[in-house]
């Protein structure tokens, strides 16, 4: 069994920069992280061990510490103002590409567009994108697309949406709303596109895929969904301990990729576990007794 790694995978610069900013903070016990810094259980446990206070951003209660770290997923300006009004000092690690999507949404609203966001309705990034909008809809499934009464529709995407999915939604919106002036702003981030492109190349070479990342990570789930759409079985694991040897029996080539919040050491651990499984598979095959093919053929004919 061969193991092939995607040419582009794993942690993006937005996540890396957010983690680096958190690492430099000298008094973590005095800082609340407003939501999940990244959708990665290993990272979250590490932050908890360092003493950071982890706060669910969906709760109305204010963080209890004076300093509040805004995650790479960002928050709405309305939420920023609420925290600032309460005297909180904000440490902002919002990904610049998420910030760009916020700017696009606000500009569409100022220009009189009803904003349509293609993405996961309850995802922290989408809640941030829509938190300052008076007129919007979030389109999570294609069945959410419908005819709308608005004359101007502005479409953008959660940054971890796939290009194919976004184009499908845009086409469906246009088909059902011929009366509307439609403006499309593609806010999918480049790291997401790069990882999807690398995955597409890999899918032509493998029998099965392993996708590494937190189970809450939207872009990791999208990678797994892409595999299944292309007819390649895929297993989404958070770490090496979730791998099962039975998944790879009779498989000659396994592909490996990872979401944008996955640590390099986690990817390497999964890769090394797959290599060990491959070696064990070879040893087992070498020890198997040679079958009498002529006898087998005769039996099958009977």
PDB file of C-alpha atoms in Angstrom:
ATOM      1  CA  UNK A   1       0.000   0.000   0.000  1.00  0.00           C
ATOM      2  CA  UNK A   2       1.460   3.346  -1.053  1.00  0.00           C
ATOM      3  CA  UNK A   3       0.713   6.572   0.832  1.00  0.00           C
ATOM      4  CA  UNK A   4       0.610   9.800  -1.196  1.00  0.00           C
ATOM      5  CA  UNK A   5       0.429  13.226   0.399  1.00  0.00           C
ATOM      6  CA  UNK A   6      -1.330  16.204  -1.175  1.00  0.00           C
ATOM      7  CA  UNK A   7       1.048  18.872  -2.436  1.00  0.00           C
ATOM      8  CA  UNK A   8      -0.883  21.544  -0.527  1.00  0.00           C
ATOM      9  CA  UNK A   9      -2.532  20.775   2.802  1.00  0.00           C
ATOM     10  CA  UNK A  10      -2.770  21.678   6.451  1.00  0.00           C
ATOM     11  CA  UNK A  11      -2.499  24.887   8.385  1.00  0.00           C
ATOM     12  CA  UNK A  12      -3.178  28.155   6.568  1.00  0.00           C
ATOM     13  CA  UNK A  13      -1.474  31.457   7.347  1.00  0.00           C
ATOM     14  CA  UNK A  14      -4.551  32.841   9.136  1.00  0.00           C
ATOM     15  CA  UNK A  15      -4.577  29.995  11.657  1.00  0.00           C
ATOM     16  CA  UNK A  16      -0.798  30.001  11.978  1.00  0.00           C
ATOM     17  CA  UNK A  17      -0.751  33.732  12.724  1.00  0.00           C
ATOM     18  CA  UNK A  18      -3.568  33.429  15.287  1.00  0.00           C
ATOM     19  CA  UNK A  19      -1.717  30.655  17.108  1.00  0.00           C
ATOM     20  CA  UNK A  20       1.530  32.647  17.019  1.00  0.00           C
ATOM     21  CA  UNK A  21      -0.241  35.649  18.530  1.00  0.00           C
ATOM     22  CA  UNK A  22      -1.685  33.502  21.327  1.00  0.00           C
ATOM     23  CA  UNK A  23       1.722  31.931  21.964  1.00  0.00           C
ATOM     24  CA  UNK A  24       3.286  35.354  22.561  1.00  0.00           C
ATOM     25  CA  UNK A  25       0.820  36.339  25.286  1.00  0.00           C
ATOM     26  CA  UNK A  26       2.549  36.180  28.661  1.00  0.00           C
ATOM     27  CA  UNK A  27      -0.494  36.081  30.965  1.00  0.00           C
ATOM     28  CA  UNK A  28      -2.973  33.626  29.436  1.00  0.00           C
ATOM     29  CA  UNK A  29      -4.961  33.256  32.674  1.00  0.00           C
ATOM     30  CA  UNK A  30      -5.981  36.904  32.305  1.00  0.00           C
ATOM     31  CA  UNK A  31      -7.293  36.458  28.748  1.00  0.00           C
ATOM     32  CA  UNK A  32     -10.567  35.055  27.418  1.00  0.00           C
ATOM     33  CA  UNK A  33     -10.606  33.488  23.953  1.00  0.00           C
ATOM     34  CA  UNK A  34     -13.923  34.499  22.424  1.00  0.00           C
ATOM     35  CA  UNK A  35     -14.960  31.188  20.845  1.00  0.00           C
ATOM     36  CA  UNK A  36     -12.734  28.483  19.395  1.00  0.00           C
ATOM     37  CA  UNK A  37      -9.436  29.973  18.250  1.00  0.00           C
ATOM     38  CA  UNK A  38      -9.366  27.188  15.650  1.00  0.00           C
ATOM     39  CA  UNK A  39     -11.529  24.107  15.154  1.00  0.00           C
ATOM     40  CA  UNK A  40      -8.848  21.760  16.406  1.00  0.00           C
ATOM     41  CA  UNK A  41      -9.271  19.783  19.660  1.00  0.00           C
ATOM     42  CA  UNK A  42      -5.509  19.380  20.172  1.00  0.00           C
ATOM     43  CA  UNK A  43      -4.953  23.130  19.956  1.00  0.00           C
ATOM     44  CA  UNK A  44      -7.936  23.904  22.196  1.00  0.00           C
ATOM     45  CA  UNK A  45      -6.702  21.529  24.891  1.00  0.00           C
ATOM     46  CA  UNK A  46      -3.238  23.085  24.701  1.00  0.00           C
ATOM     47  CA  UNK A  47      -4.731  26.570  25.177  1.00  0.00           C
ATOM     48  CA  UNK A  48      -6.781  25.319  28.113  1.00  0.00           C
ATOM     49  CA  UNK A  49      -3.687  23.810  29.698  1.00  0.00           C
ATOM     50  CA  UNK A  50      -1.861  27.136  29.369  1.00  0.00           C
ATOM     51  CA  UNK A  51      -4.639  28.800  31.353  1.00  0.00           C
ATOM     52  CA  UNK A  52      -6.656  30.691  28.728  1.00  0.00           C
ATOM     53  CA  UNK A  53     -10.320  31.135  29.568  1.00  0.00           C
ATOM     54  CA  UNK A  54     -12.384  29.639  26.727  1.00  0.00           C
ATOM     55  CA  UNK A  55     -15.682  31.400  26.144  1.00  0.00           C
ATOM     56  CA  UNK A  56     -18.551  30.234  23.922  1.00  0.00           C
ATOM     57  CA  UNK A  57     -19.182  33.225  21.673  1.00  0.00           C
ATOM     58  CA  UNK A  58     -22.865  32.276  21.316  1.00  0.00           C
ATOM     59  CA  UNK A  59     -23.498  33.048  25.001  1.00  0.00           C
ATOM     60  CA  UNK A  60     -24.849  36.517  25.753  1.00  0.00           C
ATOM     61  CA  UNK A  61     -22.821  36.770  28.964  1.00  0.00           C
ATOM     62  CA  UNK A  62     -19.734  38.957  28.697  1.00  0.00           C
ATOM     63  CA  UNK A  63     -16.279  37.398  29.144  1.00  0.00           C
ATOM     64  CA  UNK A  64     -15.098  37.905  32.731  1.00  0.00           C
ATOM     65  CA  UNK A  65     -11.492  38.892  31.963  1.00  0.00           C
ATOM     66  CA  UNK A  66     -10.388  42.389  30.974  1.00  0.00           C
ATOM     67  CA  UNK A  67      -8.668  41.145  27.816  1.00  0.00           C
ATOM     68  CA  UNK A  68     -10.543  39.254  25.079  1.00  0.00           C
ATOM     69  CA  UNK A  69      -8.877  37.503  22.150  1.00  0.00           C
ATOM     70  CA  UNK A  70     -10.905  37.576  18.924  1.00  0.00           C
ATOM     71  CA  UNK A  71     -10.358  34.394  16.936  1.00  0.00           C
ATOM     72  CA  UNK A  72      -9.308  33.922  13.314  1.00  0.00           C
ATOM     73  CA  UNK A  73     -13.008  33.478  12.410  1.00  0.00           C
ATOM     74  CA  UNK A  74     -13.747  37.077  13.370  1.00  0.00           C
ATOM     75  CA  UNK A  75     -16.827  38.700  14.925  1.00  0.00           C
ATOM     76  CA  UNK A  76     -19.305  41.359  13.841  1.00  0.00           C
ATOM     77  CA  UNK A  77     -18.658  45.053  14.426  1.00  0.00           C
ATOM     78  CA  UNK A  78     -21.728  45.023  16.637  1.00  0.00           C
ATOM     79  CA  UNK A  79     -20.117  42.434  18.902  1.00  0.00           C
ATOM     80  CA  UNK A  80     -16.855  44.408  18.933  1.00  0.00           C
ATOM     81  CA  UNK A  81     -18.743  47.475  20.075  1.00  0.00           C
ATOM     82  CA  UNK A  82     -20.520  45.496  22.807  1.00  0.00           C
ATOM     83  CA  UNK A  83     -17.213  44.186  24.156  1.00  0.00           C
ATOM     84  CA  UNK A  84     -15.536  47.597  23.925  1.00  0.00           C
ATOM     85  CA  UNK A  85     -18.468  49.295  25.690  1.00  0.00           C
ATOM     86  CA  UNK A  86     -17.982  46.841  28.553  1.00  0.00           C
ATOM     87  CA  UNK A  87     -14.378  47.998  28.885  1.00  0.00           C
ATOM     88  CA  UNK A  88     -12.779  44.927  27.297  1.00  0.00           C
ATOM     89  CA  UNK A  89      -9.398  45.224  25.618  1.00  0.00           C
ATOM     90  CA  UNK A  90      -9.527  43.314  22.320  1.00  0.00           C
ATOM     91  CA  UNK A  91      -6.643  41.244  20.978  1.00  0.00           C
ATOM     92  CA  UNK A  92      -7.665  40.755  17.360  1.00  0.00           C
ATOM     93  CA  UNK A  93      -6.438  37.703  15.423  1.00  0.00           C
ATOM     94  CA  UNK A  94      -9.137  37.807  12.730  1.00  0.00           C
ATOM     95  CA  UNK A  95      -7.828  36.328   9.479  1.00  0.00           C
ATOM     96  CA  UNK A  96      -7.377  39.126   6.915  1.00  0.00           C
ATOM     97  CA  UNK A  97      -9.293  37.078   4.355  1.00  0.00           C
ATOM     98  CA  UNK A  98     -12.260  36.807   6.740  1.00  0.00           C
ATOM     99  CA  UNK A  99     -11.985  40.551   7.318  1.00  0.00           C
ATOM    100  CA  UNK A 100     -12.126  41.024   3.542  1.00  0.00           C
ATOM    101  CA  UNK A 101     -15.379  39.028   3.444  1.00  0.00           C
ATOM    102  CA  UNK A 102     -16.809  41.267   6.221  1.00  0.00           C
ATOM    103  CA  UNK A 103     -15.917  44.359   4.196  1.00  0.00           C
ATOM    104  CA  UNK A 104     -17.598  42.887   1.103  1.00  0.00           C
ATOM    105  CA  UNK A 105     -20.799  42.089   3.027  1.00  0.00           C
ATOM    106  CA  UNK A 106     -21.009  45.588   4.503  1.00  0.00           C
ATOM    107  CA  UNK A 107     -20.370  47.215   1.126  1.00  0.00           C
ATOM    108  CA  UNK A 108     -23.132  45.188  -0.485  1.00  0.00           C
ATOM    109  CA  UNK A 109     -25.491  46.257   2.291  1.00  0.00           C
ATOM    110  CA  UNK A 110     -24.531  49.934   1.857  1.00  0.00           C
ATOM    111  CA  UNK A 111     -25.193  49.628  -1.873  1.00  0.00           C
ATOM    112  CA  UNK A 112     -28.722  48.404  -1.212  1.00  0.00           C
ATOM    113  CA  UNK A 113     -28.273  44.683  -1.853  1.00  0.00           C
ATOM    114  CA  UNK A 114     -30.028  41.942   0.075  1.00  0.00           C
ATOM    115  CA  UNK A 115     -27.030  39.823   1.058  1.00  0.00           C
ATOM    116  CA  UNK A 116     -26.952  36.078   0.445  1.00  0.00           C
ATOM    117  CA  UNK A 117     -24.189  34.168   2.235  1.00  0.00           C
ATOM    118  CA  UNK A 118     -23.402  30.659   0.996  1.00  0.00           C
ATOM    119  CA  UNK A 119     -22.220  28.818   4.086  1.00  0.00           C
ATOM    120  CA  UNK A 120     -22.998  27.019   7.338  1.00  0.00           C
ATOM    121  CA  UNK A 121     -25.723  28.894   9.198  1.00  0.00           C
ATOM    122  CA  UNK A 122     -24.411  28.267  12.732  1.00  0.00           C
ATOM    123  CA  UNK A 123     -20.718  28.609  11.928  1.00  0.00           C
ATOM    124  CA  UNK A 124     -18.945  31.321  13.919  1.00  0.00           C
ATOM    125  CA  UNK A 125     -17.574  32.954  10.764  1.00  0.00           C
ATOM    126  CA  UNK A 126     -21.020  33.203   9.179  1.00  0.00           C
ATOM    127  CA  UNK A 127     -22.539  34.624  12.367  1.00  0.00           C
ATOM    128  CA  UNK A 128     -19.824  37.273  12.264  1.00  0.00           C
ATOM    129  CA  UNK A 129     -20.438  38.010   8.573  1.00  0.00           C
ATOM    130  CA  UNK A 130     -24.164  38.505   9.075  1.00  0.00           C
ATOM    131  CA  UNK A 131     -24.096  40.141  12.515  1.00  0.00           C
ATOM    132  CA  UNK A 132     -24.115  43.680  11.116  1.00  0.00           C
ATOM    133  CA  UNK A 133     -26.609  43.090   8.297  1.00  0.00           C
ATOM    134  CA  UNK A 134     -30.251  44.136   8.381  1.00  0.00           C
ATOM    135  CA  UNK A 135     -31.234  42.244   5.227  1.00  0.00           C
ATOM    136  CA  UNK A 136     -29.685  38.822   4.545  1.00  0.00           C
ATOM    137  CA  UNK A 137     -30.198  35.082   4.111  1.00  0.00           C
ATOM    138  CA  UNK A 138     -27.760  32.242   4.739  1.00  0.00           C
ATOM    139  CA  UNK A 139     -27.923  29.483   2.132  1.00  0.00           C
ATOM    140  CA  UNK A 140     -26.678  26.233   3.617  1.00  0.00           C
ATOM    141  CA  UNK A 141     -28.344  23.749   1.263  1.00  0.00           C
ATOM    142  CA  UNK A 142     -29.259  24.146  -2.385  1.00  0.00           C
ATOM    143  CA  UNK A 143     -32.882  23.697  -1.342  1.00  0.00           C
ATOM    144  CA  UNK A 144     -32.560  26.981   0.609  1.00  0.00           C
ATOM    145  CA  UNK A 145     -32.370  28.870  -2.692  1.00  0.00           C
ATOM    146  CA  UNK A 146     -35.739  30.389  -3.584  1.00  0.00           C
ATOM    147  CA  UNK A 147     -37.326  33.321  -5.403  1.00  0.00           C
ATOM    148  CA  UNK A 148     -36.899  36.471  -3.333  1.00  0.00           C
ATOM    149  CA  UNK A 149     -38.822  39.761  -3.411  1.00  0.00           C
ATOM    150  CA  UNK A 150     -35.653  41.877  -3.572  1.00  0.00           C
ATOM    151  CA  UNK A 151     -34.575  43.723  -6.699  1.00  0.00           C
ATOM    152  CA  UNK A 152     -30.875  43.654  -5.772  1.00  0.00           C
ATOM    153  CA  UNK A 153     -29.137  40.501  -4.546  1.00  0.00           C
ATOM    154  CA  UNK A 154     -25.517  40.381  -3.422  1.00  0.00           C
ATOM    155  CA  UNK A 155     -23.898  36.953  -3.101  1.00  0.00           C
ATOM    156  CA  UNK A 156     -20.765  36.019  -1.168  1.00  0.00           C
ATOM    157  CA  UNK A 157     -19.406  32.896   0.494  1.00  0.00           C
ATOM    158  CA  UNK A 158     -18.090  31.642   3.775  1.00  0.00           C
ATOM    159  CA  UNK A 159     -14.358  31.585   3.136  1.00  0.00           C
ATOM    160  CA  UNK A 160     -14.120  27.779   3.328  1.00  0.00           C
ATOM    161  CA  UNK A 161     -16.815  27.065   0.728  1.00  0.00           C
ATOM    162  CA  UNK A 162     -15.661  25.167  -2.355  1.00  0.00           C
ATOM    163  CA  UNK A 163     -15.596  26.916  -5.724  1.00  0.00           C
ATOM    164  CA  UNK A 164     -17.845  24.281  -7.291  1.00  0.00           C
ATOM    165  CA  UNK A 165     -20.438  24.647  -4.541  1.00  0.00           C
ATOM    166  CA  UNK A 166     -20.402  28.440  -4.740  1.00  0.00           C
ATOM    167  CA  UNK A 167     -20.873  28.472  -8.512  1.00  0.00           C
ATOM    168  CA  UNK A 168     -23.760  25.997  -8.203  1.00  0.00           C
ATOM    169  CA  UNK A 169     -25.512  28.261  -5.691  1.00  0.00           C
ATOM    170  CA  UNK A 170     -24.914  31.384  -7.782  1.00  0.00           C
ATOM    171  CA  UNK A 171     -26.396  29.709 -10.861  1.00  0.00           C
ATOM    172  CA  UNK A 172     -29.460  28.520  -8.929  1.00  0.00           C
ATOM    173  CA  UNK A 173     -30.033  31.995  -7.430  1.00  0.00           C
ATOM    174  CA  UNK A 174     -29.870  33.563 -10.874  1.00  0.00           C
ATOM    175  CA  UNK A 175     -32.274  30.999 -12.332  1.00  0.00           C
ATOM    176  CA  UNK A 176     -34.882  31.599  -9.630  1.00  0.00           C
ATOM    177  CA  UNK A 177     -34.482  35.384  -9.497  1.00  0.00           C
ATOM    178  CA  UNK A 178     -34.404  36.672 -13.093  1.00  0.00           C
ATOM    179  CA  UNK A 179     -35.971  39.961 -11.923  1.00  0.00           C
ATOM    180  CA  UNK A 180     -33.033  40.836  -9.701  1.00  0.00           C
ATOM    181  CA  UNK A 181     -29.802  42.685 -10.295  1.00  0.00           C
ATOM    182  CA  UNK A 182     -27.217  40.238  -8.951  1.00  0.00           C
ATOM    183  CA  UNK A 183     -23.718  41.047  -7.769  1.00  0.00           C
ATOM    184  CA  UNK A 184     -21.361  38.180  -6.916  1.00  0.00           C
ATOM    185  CA  UNK A 185     -18.258  38.614  -4.763  1.00  0.00           C
ATOM    186  CA  UNK A 186     -16.207  35.445  -4.463  1.00  0.00           C
ATOM    187  CA  UNK A 187     -14.889  35.551  -0.892  1.00  0.00           C
ATOM    188  CA  UNK A 188     -13.545  31.975  -0.819  1.00  0.00           C
ATOM    189  CA  UNK A 189     -10.030  32.162   0.582  1.00  0.00           C
ATOM    190  CA  UNK A 190      -6.992  31.171  -1.482  1.00  0.00           C
ATOM    191  CA  UNK A 191      -5.754  28.518   0.989  1.00  0.00           C
ATOM    192  CA  UNK A 192      -9.104  26.730   0.677  1.00  0.00           C
ATOM    193  CA  UNK A 193      -8.849  26.838  -3.128  1.00  0.00           C
ATOM    194  CA  UNK A 194      -5.240  25.595  -3.047  1.00  0.00           C
ATOM    195  CA  UNK A 195      -6.139  22.611  -0.864  1.00  0.00           C
ATOM    196  CA  UNK A 196      -9.133  21.721  -3.009  1.00  0.00           C
ATOM    197  CA  UNK A 197      -7.003  21.912  -6.179  1.00  0.00           C
ATOM    198  CA  UNK A 198      -4.305  19.702  -4.639  1.00  0.00           C
ATOM    199  CA  UNK A 199      -6.969  17.234  -3.566  1.00  0.00           C
ATOM    200  CA  UNK A 200      -8.401  17.087  -7.093  1.00  0.00           C
ATOM    201  CA  UNK A 201      -4.954  16.136  -8.416  1.00  0.00           C
ATOM    202  CA  UNK A 202      -4.533  13.455  -5.764  1.00  0.00           C
ATOM    203  CA  UNK A 203      -7.937  11.869  -6.333  1.00  0.00           C
ATOM    204  CA  UNK A 204      -6.866  10.637  -9.762  1.00  0.00           C
ATOM    205  CA  UNK A 205      -4.115   8.528  -8.169  1.00  0.00           C
ATOM    206  CA  UNK A 206      -5.613   6.911  -5.055  1.00  0.00           C
ATOM    207  CA  UNK A 207      -8.166   4.290  -3.963  1.00  0.00           C
ATOM    208  CA  UNK A 208      -9.076   5.919  -0.653  1.00  0.00           C
ATOM    209  CA  UNK A 209      -8.433   9.219   1.154  1.00  0.00           C
ATOM    210  CA  UNK A 210      -7.654  10.172   4.727  1.00  0.00           C
ATOM    211  CA  UNK A 211      -8.627  13.735   5.668  1.00  0.00           C
ATOM    212  CA  UNK A 212      -7.093  15.073   8.883  1.00  0.00           C
ATOM    213  CA  UNK A 213      -8.719  17.827  10.914  1.00  0.00           C
ATOM    214  CA  UNK A 214     -11.105  18.683  13.710  1.00  0.00           C
ATOM    215  CA  UNK A 215     -14.571  17.229  13.258  1.00  0.00           C
ATOM    216  CA  UNK A 216     -16.051  20.740  13.593  1.00  0.00           C
ATOM    217  CA  UNK A 217     -13.817  22.146  10.871  1.00  0.00           C
ATOM    218  CA  UNK A 218     -15.928  23.206   7.893  1.00  0.00           C
ATOM    219  CA  UNK A 219     -13.101  23.195   5.344  1.00  0.00           C
ATOM    220  CA  UNK A 220     -12.009  19.712   6.484  1.00  0.00           C
ATOM    221  CA  UNK A 221     -15.550  18.394   6.055  1.00  0.00           C
ATOM    222  CA  UNK A 222     -15.639  19.988   2.595  1.00  0.00           C
ATOM    223  CA  UNK A 223     -12.479  18.096   1.621  1.00  0.00           C
ATOM    224  CA  UNK A 224     -14.084  14.817   2.682  1.00  0.00           C
ATOM    225  CA  UNK A 225     -17.300  15.689   0.824  1.00  0.00           C
ATOM    226  CA  UNK A 226     -15.337  16.418  -2.363  1.00  0.00           C
ATOM    227  CA  UNK A 227     -13.788  12.946  -2.208  1.00  0.00           C
ATOM    228  CA  UNK A 228     -17.164  11.249  -1.913  1.00  0.00           C
ATOM    229  CA  UNK A 229     -18.608  13.356  -4.723  1.00  0.00           C
ATOM    230  CA  UNK A 230     -15.773  12.072  -6.950  1.00  0.00           C
ATOM    231  CA  UNK A 231     -16.489   8.463  -5.950  1.00  0.00           C
ATOM    232  CA  UNK A 232     -13.444   8.029  -3.695  1.00  0.00           C
ATOM    233  CA  UNK A 233     -14.100   6.775  -0.145  1.00  0.00           C
ATOM    234  CA  UNK A 234     -12.800   9.179   2.495  1.00  0.00           C
ATOM    235  CA  UNK A 235     -12.187   8.951   6.227  1.00  0.00           C
ATOM    236  CA  UNK A 236     -12.163  12.143   8.300  1.00  0.00           C
ATOM    237  CA  UNK A 237      -9.975  11.724  11.387  1.00  0.00           C
ATOM    238  CA  UNK A 238      -8.862  14.173  14.058  1.00  0.00           C
ATOM    239  CA  UNK A 239      -5.627  12.309  14.777  1.00  0.00           C
ATOM    240  CA  UNK A 240      -3.680   9.086  14.166  1.00  0.00           C
ATOM    241  CA  UNK A 241      -5.520   7.203  16.930  1.00  0.00           C
ATOM    242  CA  UNK A 242      -8.747   7.303  14.920  1.00  0.00           C
ATOM    243  CA  UNK A 243      -7.248   5.322  12.005  1.00  0.00           C
ATOM    244  CA  UNK A 244      -8.457   1.741  11.600  1.00  0.00           C
ATOM    245  CA  UNK A 245      -6.423  -0.827   9.603  1.00  0.00           C
ATOM    246  CA  UNK A 246      -9.626  -2.404   8.224  1.00  0.00           C
ATOM    247  CA  UNK A 247     -10.244   0.717   6.143  1.00  0.00           C
ATOM    248  CA  UNK A 248      -7.219  -0.009   3.966  1.00  0.00           C
ATOM    249  CA  UNK A 249      -7.458  -3.738   3.328  1.00  0.00           C
ATOM    250  CA  UNK A 250      -7.252  -4.427  -0.400  1.00  0.00           C
ATOM    251  CA  UNK A 251      -6.306  -0.767  -1.035  1.00  0.00           C
ATOM    252  CA  UNK A 252      -3.167  -0.237  -3.086  1.00  0.00           C
ATOM    253  CA  UNK A 253      -2.850   3.544  -2.688  1.00  0.00           C
ATOM    254  CA  UNK A 254      -3.989   5.876   0.100  1.00  0.00           C
ATOM    255  CA  UNK A 255      -4.110   9.654  -0.239  1.00  0.00           C
ATOM    256  CA  UNK A 256      -3.547  12.046   2.661  1.00  0.00           C
ATOM    257  CA  UNK A 257      -4.626  15.660   3.060  1.00  0.00           C
ATOM    258  CA  UNK A 258      -5.643  17.948   5.925  1.00  0.00           C
ATOM    259  CA  UNK A 259      -7.780  20.951   6.751  1.00  0.00           C
ATOM    260  CA  UNK A 260      -6.470  24.459   7.333  1.00  0.00           C
ATOM    261  CA  UNK A 261      -6.527  24.210  11.146  1.00  0.00           C
ATOM    262  CA  UNK A 262      -4.523  20.973  11.365  1.00  0.00           C
ATOM    263  CA  UNK A 263      -1.133  21.054  13.067  1.00  0.00           C
ATOM    264  CA  UNK A 264       1.870  19.810  11.048  1.00  0.00           C
ATOM    265  CA  UNK A 265       2.769  17.336  13.801  1.00  0.00           C
ATOM    266  CA  UNK A 266      -0.738  15.850  13.669  1.00  0.00           C
ATOM    267  CA  UNK A 267      -0.449  15.330   9.909  1.00  0.00           C
ATOM    268  CA  UNK A 268       2.980  13.756  10.313  1.00  0.00           C
ATOM    269  CA  UNK A 269       1.696  11.384  13.024  1.00  0.00           C
ATOM    270  CA  UNK A 270      -1.131  10.246  10.737  1.00  0.00           C
ATOM    271  CA  UNK A 271       1.309   9.781   7.856  1.00  0.00           C
ATOM    272  CA  UNK A 272       3.676   7.687   9.978  1.00  0.00           C
ATOM    273  CA  UNK A 273       0.789   5.541  11.233  1.00  0.00           C
ATOM    274  CA  UNK A 274      -0.313   4.909   7.644  1.00  0.00           C
ATOM    275  CA  UNK A 275       3.251   3.952   6.698  1.00  0.00           C
ATOM    276  CA  UNK A 276       3.365   1.446   9.567  1.00  0.00           C
ATOM    277  CA  UNK A 277       0.030   0.012   8.467  1.00  0.00           C
ATOM    278  CA  UNK A 278       1.415  -0.329   4.961  1.00  0.00           C
ATOM    279  CA  UNK A 279       4.485  -2.197   6.218  1.00  0.00           C
ATOM    280  CA  UNK A 280       2.333  -4.556   8.296  1.00  0.00           C
ATOM    281  CA  UNK A 281       0.131  -5.144   5.279  1.00  0.00           C
ATOM    282  CA  UNK A 282       3.180  -6.132   3.206  1.00  0.00           C
ATOM    283  CA  UNK A 283       4.410  -8.524   5.894  1.00  0.00           C
ATOM    284  CA  UNK A 284       1.008 -10.170   6.159  1.00  0.00           C
ATOM    285  CA  UNK A 285       0.862 -10.637   2.398  1.00  0.00           C
ATOM    286  CA  UNK A 286       4.367 -12.152   2.376  1.00  0.00           C
ATOM    287  CA  UNK A 287       3.394 -14.686   5.051  1.00  0.00           C
ATOM    288  CA  UNK A 288       0.196 -15.834   3.298  1.00  0.00           C
ATOM    289  CA  UNK A 289       0.422 -19.333   1.740  1.00  0.00           C
ATOM    290  CA  UNK A 290       0.534 -19.478  -2.044  1.00  0.00           C
ATOM    291  CA  UNK A 291      -2.827 -20.565  -3.443  1.00  0.00           C
ATOM    292  CA  UNK A 292      -3.270 -23.206  -6.117  1.00  0.00           C
ATOM    293  CA  UNK A 293      -4.787 -20.968  -8.794  1.00  0.00           C
ATOM    294  CA  UNK A 294      -5.645 -23.908 -11.113  1.00  0.00           C
ATOM    295  CA  UNK A 295      -7.571 -25.599  -8.322  1.00  0.00           C
ATOM    296  CA  UNK A 296      -9.344 -22.322  -7.493  1.00  0.00           C
ATOM    297  CA  UNK A 297     -10.322 -21.800 -11.102  1.00  0.00           C
ATOM    298  CA  UNK A 298     -11.717 -25.298 -11.317  1.00  0.00           C
ATOM    299  CA  UNK A 299     -13.797 -24.841  -8.196  1.00  0.00           C
ATOM    300  CA  UNK A 300     -15.183 -21.502  -9.524  1.00  0.00           C
ATOM    301  CA  UNK A 301     -16.187 -23.126 -12.782  1.00  0.00           C
ATOM    302  CA  UNK A 302     -18.044 -25.840 -10.915  1.00  0.00           C
TER     303      UNK A 302
END
